[in-house]
N, CA and C of each residue as an Amber inpcrd file, in Angstrom:
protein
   603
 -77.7420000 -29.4800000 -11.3740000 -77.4830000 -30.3900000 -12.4880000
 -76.9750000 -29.6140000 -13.6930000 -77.4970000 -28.5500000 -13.9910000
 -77.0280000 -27.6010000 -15.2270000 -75.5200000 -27.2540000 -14.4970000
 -75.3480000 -27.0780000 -13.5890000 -74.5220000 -26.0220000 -13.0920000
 -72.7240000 -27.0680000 -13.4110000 -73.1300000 -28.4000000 -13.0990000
 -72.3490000 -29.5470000 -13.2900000 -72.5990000 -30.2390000 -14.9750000
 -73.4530000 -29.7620000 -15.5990000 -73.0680000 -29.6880000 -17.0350000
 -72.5160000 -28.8530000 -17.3860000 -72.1760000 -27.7010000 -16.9370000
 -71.5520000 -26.6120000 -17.7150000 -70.0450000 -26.5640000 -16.9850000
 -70.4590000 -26.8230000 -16.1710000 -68.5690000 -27.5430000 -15.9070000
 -67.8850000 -27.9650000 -16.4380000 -68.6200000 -29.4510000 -16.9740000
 -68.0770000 -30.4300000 -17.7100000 -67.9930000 -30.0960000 -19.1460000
 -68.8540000 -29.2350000 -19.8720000 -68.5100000 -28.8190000 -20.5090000
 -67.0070000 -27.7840000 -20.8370000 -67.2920000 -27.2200000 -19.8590000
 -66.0340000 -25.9390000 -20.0160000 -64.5720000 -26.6880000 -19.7100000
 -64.6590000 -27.9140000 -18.7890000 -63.5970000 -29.2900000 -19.0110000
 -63.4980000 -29.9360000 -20.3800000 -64.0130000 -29.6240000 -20.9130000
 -63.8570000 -30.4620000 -22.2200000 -63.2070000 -29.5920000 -23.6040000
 -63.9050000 -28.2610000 -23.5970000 -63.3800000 -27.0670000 -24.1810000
 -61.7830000 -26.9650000 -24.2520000 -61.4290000 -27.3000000 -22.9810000
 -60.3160000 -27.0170000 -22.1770000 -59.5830000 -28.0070000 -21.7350000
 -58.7550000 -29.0730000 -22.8300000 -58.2450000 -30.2560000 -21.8000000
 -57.1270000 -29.7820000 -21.2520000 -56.3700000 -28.6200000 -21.3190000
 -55.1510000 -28.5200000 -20.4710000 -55.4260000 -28.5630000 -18.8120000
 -56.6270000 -27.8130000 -18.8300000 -57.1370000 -27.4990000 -17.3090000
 -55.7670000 -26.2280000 -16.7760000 -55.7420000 -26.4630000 -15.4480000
 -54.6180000 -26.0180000 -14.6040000 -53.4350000 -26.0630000 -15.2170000
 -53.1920000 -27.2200000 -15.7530000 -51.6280000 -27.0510000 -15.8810000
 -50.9340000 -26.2940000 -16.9190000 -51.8160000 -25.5390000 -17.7450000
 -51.7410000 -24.5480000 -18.4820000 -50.8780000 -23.6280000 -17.7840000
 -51.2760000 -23.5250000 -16.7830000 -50.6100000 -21.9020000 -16.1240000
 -49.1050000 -22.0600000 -15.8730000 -48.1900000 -23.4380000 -15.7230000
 -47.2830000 -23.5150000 -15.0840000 -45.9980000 -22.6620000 -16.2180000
 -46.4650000 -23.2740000 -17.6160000 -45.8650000 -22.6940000 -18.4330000
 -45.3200000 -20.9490000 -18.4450000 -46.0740000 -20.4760000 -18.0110000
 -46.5680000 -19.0600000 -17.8900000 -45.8150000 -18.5370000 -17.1440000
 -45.8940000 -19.2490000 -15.8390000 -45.4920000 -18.7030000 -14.2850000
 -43.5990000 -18.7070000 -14.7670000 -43.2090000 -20.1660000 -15.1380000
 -41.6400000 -20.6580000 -15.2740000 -41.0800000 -19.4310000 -16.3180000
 -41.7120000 -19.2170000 -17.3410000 -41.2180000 -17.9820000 -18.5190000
 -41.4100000 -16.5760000 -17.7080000 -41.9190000 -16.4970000 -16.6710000
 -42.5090000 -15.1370000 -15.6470000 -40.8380000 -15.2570000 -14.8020000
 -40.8900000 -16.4760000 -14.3250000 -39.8920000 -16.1780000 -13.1940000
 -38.0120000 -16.3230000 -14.2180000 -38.2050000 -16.4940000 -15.5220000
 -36.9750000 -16.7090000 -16.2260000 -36.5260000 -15.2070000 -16.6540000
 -37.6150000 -14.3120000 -16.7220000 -37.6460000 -13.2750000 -17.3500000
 -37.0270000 -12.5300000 -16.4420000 -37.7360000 -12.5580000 -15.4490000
 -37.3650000 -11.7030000 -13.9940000 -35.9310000 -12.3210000 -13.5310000
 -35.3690000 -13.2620000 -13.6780000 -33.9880000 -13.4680000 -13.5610000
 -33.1140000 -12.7410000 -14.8060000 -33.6690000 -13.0020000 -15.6340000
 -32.9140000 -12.3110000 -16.7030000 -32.7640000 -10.9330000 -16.6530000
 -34.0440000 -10.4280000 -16.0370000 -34.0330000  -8.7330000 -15.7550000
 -32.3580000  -8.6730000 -14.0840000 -32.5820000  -9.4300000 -13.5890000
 -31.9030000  -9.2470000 -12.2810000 -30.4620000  -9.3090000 -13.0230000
 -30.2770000 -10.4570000 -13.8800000 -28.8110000 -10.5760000 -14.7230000
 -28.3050000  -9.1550000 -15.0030000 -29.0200000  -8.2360000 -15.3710000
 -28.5630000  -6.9850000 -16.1050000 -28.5560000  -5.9810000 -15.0650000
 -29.4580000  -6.1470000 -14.3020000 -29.2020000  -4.7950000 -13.2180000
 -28.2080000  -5.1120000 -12.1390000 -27.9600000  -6.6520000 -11.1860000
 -27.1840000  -6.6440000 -10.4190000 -26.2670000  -7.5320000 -11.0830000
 -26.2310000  -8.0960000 -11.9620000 -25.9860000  -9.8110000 -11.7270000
 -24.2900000  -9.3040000 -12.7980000 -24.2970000 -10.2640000 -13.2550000
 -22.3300000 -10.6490000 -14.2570000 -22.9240000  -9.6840000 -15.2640000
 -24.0740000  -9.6120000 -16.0230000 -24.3550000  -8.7000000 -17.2050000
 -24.4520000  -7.6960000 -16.7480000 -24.0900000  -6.9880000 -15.8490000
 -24.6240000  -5.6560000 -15.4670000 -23.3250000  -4.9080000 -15.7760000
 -24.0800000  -3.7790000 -17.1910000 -23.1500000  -3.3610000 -18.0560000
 -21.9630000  -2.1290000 -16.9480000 -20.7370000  -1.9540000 -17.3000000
 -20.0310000  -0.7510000 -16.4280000 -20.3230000   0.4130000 -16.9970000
 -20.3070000   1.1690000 -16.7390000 -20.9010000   2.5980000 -16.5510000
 -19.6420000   3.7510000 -16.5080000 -19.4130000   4.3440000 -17.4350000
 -18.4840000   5.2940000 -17.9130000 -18.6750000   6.7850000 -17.2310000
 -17.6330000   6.6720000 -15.7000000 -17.9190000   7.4820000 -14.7190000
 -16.7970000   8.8740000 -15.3530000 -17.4510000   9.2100000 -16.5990000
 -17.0210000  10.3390000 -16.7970000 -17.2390000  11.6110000 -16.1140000
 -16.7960000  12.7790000 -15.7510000 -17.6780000  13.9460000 -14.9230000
 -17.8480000  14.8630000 -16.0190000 -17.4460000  14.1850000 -17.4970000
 -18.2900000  15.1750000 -17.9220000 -19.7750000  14.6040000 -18.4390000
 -19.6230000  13.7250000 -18.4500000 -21.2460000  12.8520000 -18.6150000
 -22.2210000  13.0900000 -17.4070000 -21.5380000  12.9740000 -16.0120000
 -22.2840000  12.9570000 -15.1140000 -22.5010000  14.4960000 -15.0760000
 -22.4610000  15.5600000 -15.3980000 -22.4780000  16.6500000 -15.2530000
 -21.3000000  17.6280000 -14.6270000 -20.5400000  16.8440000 -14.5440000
 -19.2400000  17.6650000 -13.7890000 -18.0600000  18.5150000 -14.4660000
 -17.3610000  18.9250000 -14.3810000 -16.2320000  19.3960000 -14.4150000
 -15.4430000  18.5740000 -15.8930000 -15.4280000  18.6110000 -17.2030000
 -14.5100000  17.8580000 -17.4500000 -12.9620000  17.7470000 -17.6880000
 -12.3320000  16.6200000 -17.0450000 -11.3450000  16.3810000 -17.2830000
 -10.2560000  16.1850000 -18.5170000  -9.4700000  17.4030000 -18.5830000
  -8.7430000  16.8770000 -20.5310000  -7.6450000  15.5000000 -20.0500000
  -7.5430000  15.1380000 -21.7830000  -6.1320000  14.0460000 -21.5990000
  -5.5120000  14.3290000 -20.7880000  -4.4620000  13.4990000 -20.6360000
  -3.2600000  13.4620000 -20.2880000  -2.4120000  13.7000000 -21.3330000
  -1.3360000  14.5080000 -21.2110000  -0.1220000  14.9230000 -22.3400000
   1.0070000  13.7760000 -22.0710000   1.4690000  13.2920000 -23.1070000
   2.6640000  12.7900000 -23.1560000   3.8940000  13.7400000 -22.1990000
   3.9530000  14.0420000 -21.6630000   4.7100000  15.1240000 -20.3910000
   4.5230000  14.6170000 -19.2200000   2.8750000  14.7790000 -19.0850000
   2.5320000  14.1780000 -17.9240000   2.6700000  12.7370000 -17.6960000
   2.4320000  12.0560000 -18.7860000   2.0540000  10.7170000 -18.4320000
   3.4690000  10.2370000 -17.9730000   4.7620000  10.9630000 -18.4980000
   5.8050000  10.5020000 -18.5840000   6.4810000  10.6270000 -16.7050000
   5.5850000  12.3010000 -16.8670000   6.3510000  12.3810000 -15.3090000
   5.5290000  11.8600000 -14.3740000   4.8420000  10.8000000 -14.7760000
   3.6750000   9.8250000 -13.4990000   4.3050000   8.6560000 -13.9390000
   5.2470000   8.5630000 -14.7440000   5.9210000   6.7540000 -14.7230000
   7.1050000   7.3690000 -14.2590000   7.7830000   8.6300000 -14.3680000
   9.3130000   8.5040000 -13.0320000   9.0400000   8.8290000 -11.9670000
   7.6340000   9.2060000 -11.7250000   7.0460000   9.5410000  -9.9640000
   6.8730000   8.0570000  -9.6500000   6.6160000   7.1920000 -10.6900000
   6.2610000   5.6930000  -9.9870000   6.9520000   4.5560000 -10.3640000
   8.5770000   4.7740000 -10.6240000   9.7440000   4.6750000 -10.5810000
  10.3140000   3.7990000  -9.0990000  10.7760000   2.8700000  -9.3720000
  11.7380000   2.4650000  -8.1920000  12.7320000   3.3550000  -8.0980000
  13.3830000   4.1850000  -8.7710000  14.6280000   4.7830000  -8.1990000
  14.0850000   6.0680000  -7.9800000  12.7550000   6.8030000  -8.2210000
  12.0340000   7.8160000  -7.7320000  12.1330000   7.7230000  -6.4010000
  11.4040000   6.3280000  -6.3630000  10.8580000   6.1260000  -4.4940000
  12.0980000   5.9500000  -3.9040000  12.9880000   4.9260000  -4.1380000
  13.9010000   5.1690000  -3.2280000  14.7710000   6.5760000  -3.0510000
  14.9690000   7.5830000  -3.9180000  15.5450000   8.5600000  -4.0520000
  14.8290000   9.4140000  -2.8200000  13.3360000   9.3200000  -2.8950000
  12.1610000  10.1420000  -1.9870000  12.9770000   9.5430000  -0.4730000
  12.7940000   8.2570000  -0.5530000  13.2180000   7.5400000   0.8820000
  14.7500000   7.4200000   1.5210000  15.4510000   7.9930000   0.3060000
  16.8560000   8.4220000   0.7550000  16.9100000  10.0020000   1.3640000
  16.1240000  10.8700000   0.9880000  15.8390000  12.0570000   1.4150000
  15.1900000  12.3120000   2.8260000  13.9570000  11.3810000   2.6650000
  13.1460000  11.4450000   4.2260000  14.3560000  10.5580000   4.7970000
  14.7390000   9.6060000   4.7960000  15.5790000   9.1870000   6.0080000
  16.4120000   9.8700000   6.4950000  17.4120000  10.7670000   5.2540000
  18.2590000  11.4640000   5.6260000  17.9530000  12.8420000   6.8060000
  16.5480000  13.4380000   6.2540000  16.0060000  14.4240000   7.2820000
  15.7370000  13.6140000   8.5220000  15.2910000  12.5440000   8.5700000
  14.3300000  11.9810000   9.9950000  15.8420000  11.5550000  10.5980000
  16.8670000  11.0240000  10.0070000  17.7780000  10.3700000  11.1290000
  19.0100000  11.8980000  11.6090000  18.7890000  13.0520000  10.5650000
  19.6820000  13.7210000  11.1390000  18.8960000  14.8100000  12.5750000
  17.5950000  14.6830000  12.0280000  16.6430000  15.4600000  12.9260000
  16.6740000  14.1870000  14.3560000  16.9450000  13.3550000  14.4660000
  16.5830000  12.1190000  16.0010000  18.2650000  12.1880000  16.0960000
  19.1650000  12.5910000  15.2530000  20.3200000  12.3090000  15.9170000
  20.4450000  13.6670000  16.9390000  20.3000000  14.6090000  16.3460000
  20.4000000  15.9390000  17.3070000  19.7790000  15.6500000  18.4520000
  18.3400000  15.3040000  18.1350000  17.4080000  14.7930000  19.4260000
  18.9360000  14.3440000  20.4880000  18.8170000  13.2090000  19.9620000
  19.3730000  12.2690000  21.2600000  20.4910000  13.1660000  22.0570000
  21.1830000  14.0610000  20.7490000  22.6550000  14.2600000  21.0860000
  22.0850000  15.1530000  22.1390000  21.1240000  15.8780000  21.7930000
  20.9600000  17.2700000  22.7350000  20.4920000  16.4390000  24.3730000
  19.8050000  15.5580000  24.7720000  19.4250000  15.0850000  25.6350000
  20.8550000  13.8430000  26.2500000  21.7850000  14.0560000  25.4840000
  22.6800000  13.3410000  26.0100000  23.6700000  13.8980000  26.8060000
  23.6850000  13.9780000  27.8650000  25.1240000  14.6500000  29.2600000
  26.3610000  14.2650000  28.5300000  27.1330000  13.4320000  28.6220000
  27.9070000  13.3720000  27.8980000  28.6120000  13.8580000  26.3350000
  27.5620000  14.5820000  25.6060000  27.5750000  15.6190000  24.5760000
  28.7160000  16.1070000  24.5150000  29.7970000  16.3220000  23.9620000
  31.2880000  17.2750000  23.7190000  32.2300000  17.2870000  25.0030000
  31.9010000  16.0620000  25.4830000  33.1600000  15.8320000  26.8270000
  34.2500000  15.4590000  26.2180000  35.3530000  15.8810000  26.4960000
  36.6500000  14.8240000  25.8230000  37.2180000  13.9520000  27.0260000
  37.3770000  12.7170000  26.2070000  37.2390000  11.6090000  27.2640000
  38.8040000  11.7420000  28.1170000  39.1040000  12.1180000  26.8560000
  40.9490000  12.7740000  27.8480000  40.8650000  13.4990000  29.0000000
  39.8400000  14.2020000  28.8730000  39.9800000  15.3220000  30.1490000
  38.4660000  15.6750000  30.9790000  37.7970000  14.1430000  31.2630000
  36.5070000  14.2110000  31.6370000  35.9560000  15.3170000  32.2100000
  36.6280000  16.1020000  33.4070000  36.3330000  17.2040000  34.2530000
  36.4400000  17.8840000  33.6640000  36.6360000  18.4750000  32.4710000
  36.7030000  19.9360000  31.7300000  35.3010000  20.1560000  31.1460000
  35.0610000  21.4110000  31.1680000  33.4150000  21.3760000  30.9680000
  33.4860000  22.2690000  29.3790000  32.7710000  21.2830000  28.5940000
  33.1310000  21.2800000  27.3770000  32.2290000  23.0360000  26.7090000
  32.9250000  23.3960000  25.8090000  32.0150000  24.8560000  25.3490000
  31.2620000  24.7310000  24.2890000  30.4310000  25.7630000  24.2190000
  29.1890000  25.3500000  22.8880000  29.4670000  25.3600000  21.8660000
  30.5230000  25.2200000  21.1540000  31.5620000  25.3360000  19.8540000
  31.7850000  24.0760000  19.8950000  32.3660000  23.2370000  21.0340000
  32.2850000  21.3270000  21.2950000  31.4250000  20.9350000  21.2000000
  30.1820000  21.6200000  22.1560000  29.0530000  20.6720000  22.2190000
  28.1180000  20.5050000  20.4090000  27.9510000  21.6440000  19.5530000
  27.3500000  21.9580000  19.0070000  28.5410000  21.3140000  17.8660000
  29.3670000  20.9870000  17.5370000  30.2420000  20.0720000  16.8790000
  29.6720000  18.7740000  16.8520000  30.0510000  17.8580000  17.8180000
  29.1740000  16.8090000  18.6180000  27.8110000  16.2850000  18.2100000
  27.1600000  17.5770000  18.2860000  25.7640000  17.1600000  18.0740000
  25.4980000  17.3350000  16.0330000  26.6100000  18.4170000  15.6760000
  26.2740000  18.0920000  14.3910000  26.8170000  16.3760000  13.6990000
  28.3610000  16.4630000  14.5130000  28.4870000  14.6900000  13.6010000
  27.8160000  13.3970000  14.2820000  27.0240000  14.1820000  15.3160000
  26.2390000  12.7530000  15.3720000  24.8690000  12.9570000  15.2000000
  24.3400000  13.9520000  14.7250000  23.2430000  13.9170000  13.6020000
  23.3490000  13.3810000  11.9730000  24.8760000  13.8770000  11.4080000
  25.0780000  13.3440000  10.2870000  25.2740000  12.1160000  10.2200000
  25.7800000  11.6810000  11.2000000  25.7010000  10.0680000  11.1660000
  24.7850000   8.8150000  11.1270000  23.3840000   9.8060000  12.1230000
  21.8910000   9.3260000  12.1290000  22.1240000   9.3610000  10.5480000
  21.9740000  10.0800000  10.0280000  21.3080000  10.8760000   8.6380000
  21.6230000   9.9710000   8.0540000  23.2130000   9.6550000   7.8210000
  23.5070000   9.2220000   6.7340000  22.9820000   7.2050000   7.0810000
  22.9630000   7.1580000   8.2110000  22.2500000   5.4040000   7.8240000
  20.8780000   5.7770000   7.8270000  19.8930000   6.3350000   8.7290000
  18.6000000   6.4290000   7.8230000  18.8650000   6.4560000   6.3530000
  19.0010000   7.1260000   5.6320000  19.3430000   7.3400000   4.3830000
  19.7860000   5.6120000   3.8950000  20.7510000   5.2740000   4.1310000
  21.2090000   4.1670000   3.2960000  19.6980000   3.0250000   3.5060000
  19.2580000   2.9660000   4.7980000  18.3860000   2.3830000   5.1380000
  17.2350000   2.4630000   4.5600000  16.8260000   3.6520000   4.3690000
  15.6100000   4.3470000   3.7920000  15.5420000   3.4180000   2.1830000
  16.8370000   4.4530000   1.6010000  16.7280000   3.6650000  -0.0870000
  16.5340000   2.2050000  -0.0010000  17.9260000   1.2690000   0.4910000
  17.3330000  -0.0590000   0.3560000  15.7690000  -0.5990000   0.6330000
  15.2630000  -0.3100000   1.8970000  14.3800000  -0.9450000   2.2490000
  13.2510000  -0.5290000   1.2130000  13.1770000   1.0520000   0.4380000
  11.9680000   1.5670000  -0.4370000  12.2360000   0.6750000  -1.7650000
  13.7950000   0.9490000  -2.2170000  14.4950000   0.0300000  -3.2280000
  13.7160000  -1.7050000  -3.5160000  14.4140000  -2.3300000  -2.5960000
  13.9980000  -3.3250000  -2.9060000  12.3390000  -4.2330000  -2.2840000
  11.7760000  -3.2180000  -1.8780000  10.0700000  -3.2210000  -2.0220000
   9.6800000  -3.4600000  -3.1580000  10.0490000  -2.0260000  -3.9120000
   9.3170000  -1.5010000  -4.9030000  10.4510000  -2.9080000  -5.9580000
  10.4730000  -3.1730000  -6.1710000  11.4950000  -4.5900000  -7.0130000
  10.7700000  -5.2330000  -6.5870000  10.3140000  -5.8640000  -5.5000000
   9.6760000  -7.1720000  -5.0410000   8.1700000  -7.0270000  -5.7180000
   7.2850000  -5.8590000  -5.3050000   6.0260000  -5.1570000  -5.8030000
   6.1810000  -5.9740000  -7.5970000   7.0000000  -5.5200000  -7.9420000
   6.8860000  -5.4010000  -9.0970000   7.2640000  -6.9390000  -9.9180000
   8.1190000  -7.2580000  -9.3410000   8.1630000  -8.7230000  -9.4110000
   7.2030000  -9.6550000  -9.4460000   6.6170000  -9.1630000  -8.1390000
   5.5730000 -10.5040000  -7.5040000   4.1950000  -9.6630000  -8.3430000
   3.8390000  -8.5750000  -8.5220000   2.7360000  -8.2840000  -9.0750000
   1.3430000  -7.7830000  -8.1080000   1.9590000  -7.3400000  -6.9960000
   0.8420000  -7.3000000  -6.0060000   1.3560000  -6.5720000  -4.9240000
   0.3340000  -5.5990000  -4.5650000   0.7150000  -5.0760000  -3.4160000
   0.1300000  -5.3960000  -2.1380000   0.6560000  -5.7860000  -1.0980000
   0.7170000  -6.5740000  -0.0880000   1.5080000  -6.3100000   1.0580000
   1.4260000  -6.5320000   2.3860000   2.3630000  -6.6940000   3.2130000
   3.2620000  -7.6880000   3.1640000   3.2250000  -8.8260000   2.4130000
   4.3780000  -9.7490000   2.2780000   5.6470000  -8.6350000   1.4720000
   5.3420000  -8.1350000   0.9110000   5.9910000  -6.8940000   0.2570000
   7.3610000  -6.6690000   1.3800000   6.4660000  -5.7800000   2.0080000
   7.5300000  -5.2790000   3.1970000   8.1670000  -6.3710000   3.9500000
   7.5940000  -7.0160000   4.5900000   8.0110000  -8.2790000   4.9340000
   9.2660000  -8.8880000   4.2380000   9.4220000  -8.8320000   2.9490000
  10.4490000  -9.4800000   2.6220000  11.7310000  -8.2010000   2.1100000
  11.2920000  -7.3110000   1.7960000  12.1470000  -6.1530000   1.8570000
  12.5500000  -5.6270000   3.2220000  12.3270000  -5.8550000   4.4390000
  12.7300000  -5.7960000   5.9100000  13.4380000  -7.0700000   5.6510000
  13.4520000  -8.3500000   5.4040000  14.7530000  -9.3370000   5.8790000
  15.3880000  -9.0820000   4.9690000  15.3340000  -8.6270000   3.0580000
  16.3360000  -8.0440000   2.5450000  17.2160000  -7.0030000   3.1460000
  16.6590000  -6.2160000   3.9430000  17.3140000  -4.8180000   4.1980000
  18.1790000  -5.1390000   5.1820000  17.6300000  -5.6530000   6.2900000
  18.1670000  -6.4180000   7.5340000  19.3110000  -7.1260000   7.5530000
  18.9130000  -8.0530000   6.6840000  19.8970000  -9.1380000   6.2790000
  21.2350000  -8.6160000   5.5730000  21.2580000  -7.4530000   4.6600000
  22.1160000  -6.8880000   4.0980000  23.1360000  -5.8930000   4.7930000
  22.2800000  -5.7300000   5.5810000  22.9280000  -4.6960000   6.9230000
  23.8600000  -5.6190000   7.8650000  23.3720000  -6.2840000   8.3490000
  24.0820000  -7.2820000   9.5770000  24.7950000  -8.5370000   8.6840000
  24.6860000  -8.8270000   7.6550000  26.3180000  -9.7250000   6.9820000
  27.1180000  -8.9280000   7.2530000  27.6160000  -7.2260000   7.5790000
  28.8310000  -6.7070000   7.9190000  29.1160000  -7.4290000   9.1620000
  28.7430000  -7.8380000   9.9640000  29.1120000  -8.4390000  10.5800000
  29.3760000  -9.7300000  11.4550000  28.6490000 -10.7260000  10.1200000
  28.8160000 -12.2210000   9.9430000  27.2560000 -12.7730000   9.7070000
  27.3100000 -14.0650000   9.8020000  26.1810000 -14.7440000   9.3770000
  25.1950000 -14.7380000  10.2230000  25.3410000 -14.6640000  11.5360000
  24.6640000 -14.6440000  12.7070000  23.8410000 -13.0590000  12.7020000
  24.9000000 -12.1430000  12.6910000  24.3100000 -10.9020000  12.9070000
  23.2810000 -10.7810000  11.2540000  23.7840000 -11.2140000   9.9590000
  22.8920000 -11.3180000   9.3790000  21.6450000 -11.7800000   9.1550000
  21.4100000 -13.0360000   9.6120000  20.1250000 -13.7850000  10.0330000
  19.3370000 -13.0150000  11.1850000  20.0670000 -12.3460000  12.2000000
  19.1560000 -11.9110000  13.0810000  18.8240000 -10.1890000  12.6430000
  19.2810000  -9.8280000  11.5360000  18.7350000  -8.5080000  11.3550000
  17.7080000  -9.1030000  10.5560000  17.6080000  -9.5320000   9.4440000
  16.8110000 -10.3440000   8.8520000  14.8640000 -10.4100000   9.2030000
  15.6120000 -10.8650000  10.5940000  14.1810000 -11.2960000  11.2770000
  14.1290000 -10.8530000  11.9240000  14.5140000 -10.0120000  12.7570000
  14.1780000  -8.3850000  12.8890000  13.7930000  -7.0110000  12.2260000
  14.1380000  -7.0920000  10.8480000  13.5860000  -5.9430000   9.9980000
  12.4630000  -6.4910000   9.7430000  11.8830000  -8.0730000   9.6160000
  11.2770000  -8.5850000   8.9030000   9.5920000  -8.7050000   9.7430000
  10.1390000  -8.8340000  10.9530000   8.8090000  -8.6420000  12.0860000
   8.7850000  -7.6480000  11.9830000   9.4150000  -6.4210000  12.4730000
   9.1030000  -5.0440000  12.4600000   8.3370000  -4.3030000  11.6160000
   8.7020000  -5.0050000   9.7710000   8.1460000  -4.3500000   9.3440000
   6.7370000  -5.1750000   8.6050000   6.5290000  -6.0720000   9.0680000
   5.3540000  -7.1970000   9.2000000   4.1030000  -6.1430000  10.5990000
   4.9840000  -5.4710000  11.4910000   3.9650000  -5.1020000  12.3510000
   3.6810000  -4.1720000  12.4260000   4.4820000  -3.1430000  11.7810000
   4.4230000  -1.4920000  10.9230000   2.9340000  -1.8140000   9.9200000
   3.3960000  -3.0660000   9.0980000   2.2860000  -3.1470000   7.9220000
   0.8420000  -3.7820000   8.6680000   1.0470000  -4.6020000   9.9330000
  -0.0560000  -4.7250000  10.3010000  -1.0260000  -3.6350000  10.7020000
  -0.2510000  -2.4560000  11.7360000  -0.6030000  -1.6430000  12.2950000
  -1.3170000  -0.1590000  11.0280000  -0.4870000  -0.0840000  10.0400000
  -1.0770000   0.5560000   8.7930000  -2.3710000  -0.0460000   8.1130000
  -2.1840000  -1.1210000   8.0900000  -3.3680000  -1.7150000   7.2780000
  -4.8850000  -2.5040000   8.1630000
């Protein structure tokens, strides 16, 4: 009987009872979101990955020199200039290839049975390396050319990129020899280099 008066008493002391606590718990679990906001969440401040803060090595400015020669390294007529060079090496280096593996190499067609000398053959194989060379090369620039234009245009780097600089390149190549051959280089540079960029990326 005391034990149920002093209950009722300490109920009366106390009209919130229980539901006192809920207040408590909701400001407990707002806080702890608010803590999560800052460590993982949108407030979570960025962090100034200096190495000389982190203890490392530090890095000086950049000089007006440099900065200048990192905007003509990243230059459209840089890159294509780079890609007029590698084509020119890669198509004069696969033209020799072929020429050297080709029998027919420095025959003159006038006089098939004459067996041609290494002064012919080695003729031969130079103008039809320069010839690789020189369309890699034309090939090379356009296709780096008008990438790096599209890149820059569209604002994004992407395989649609290449993609549309392969039916530019394509397409520009094969109008020499009508509308047909243009449309089908087109969509041929344009898969090719859709599956180059798949296979890279």
């Amino acid at each position: 009987m005391a034990a149920s008066t002093r209950a009722a008493n300490a109920a009366a002391s106390n009209p919130q009872g229980p539901a006192s606590v809920g207040p408590s718990v909701d400001n407990t679990t707002l806080q702890y979101s608010m803590i999560l906001e800052h460590l993982i969440g949108d407030k979570r401040p960025v962090k100034d990955l200096n190495p000389a803060v982190m203890g490392g090595l530090p890095v000086p400015p950049k000089s007006d020199e440099q900065k200048m020669i990192e905007r003509g390294m990243e230059s459209c007529a840089f890159k294509s200039l780079l890609a007029c060079v590698g084509g020119f090496v890669l198509g004069g280096a696969f033209g020799v290839f072929t020429a050297g593996i080709d029998t027919n190499v420095g025959i003159d067609p006038k006089d098939p049975l004459r067996t041609p000398t290494a002064r012919e053959v080695l003729k031969d194989m130079g103008q039809r390396g320069m010839s690789y060379a020189k369309n890699f090369a034309i090939v090379g620039a356009m296709f780096s050319c008008t990438e790096c234009i599209i890149e820059s245009h569209r604002g994004k780097s992407d395989w649609k990129n290449a993609v549309y600089s392969g039916c530019v390149t394509g397409g520009a190549i094969g109008f020499r020899a009508g509308l047909k051959a243009g449309v089908l280089g087109c969509g041929g540079f344009a898969a090719f280099s859709a599956a180059i960029e798949y296979y890279l990326r």
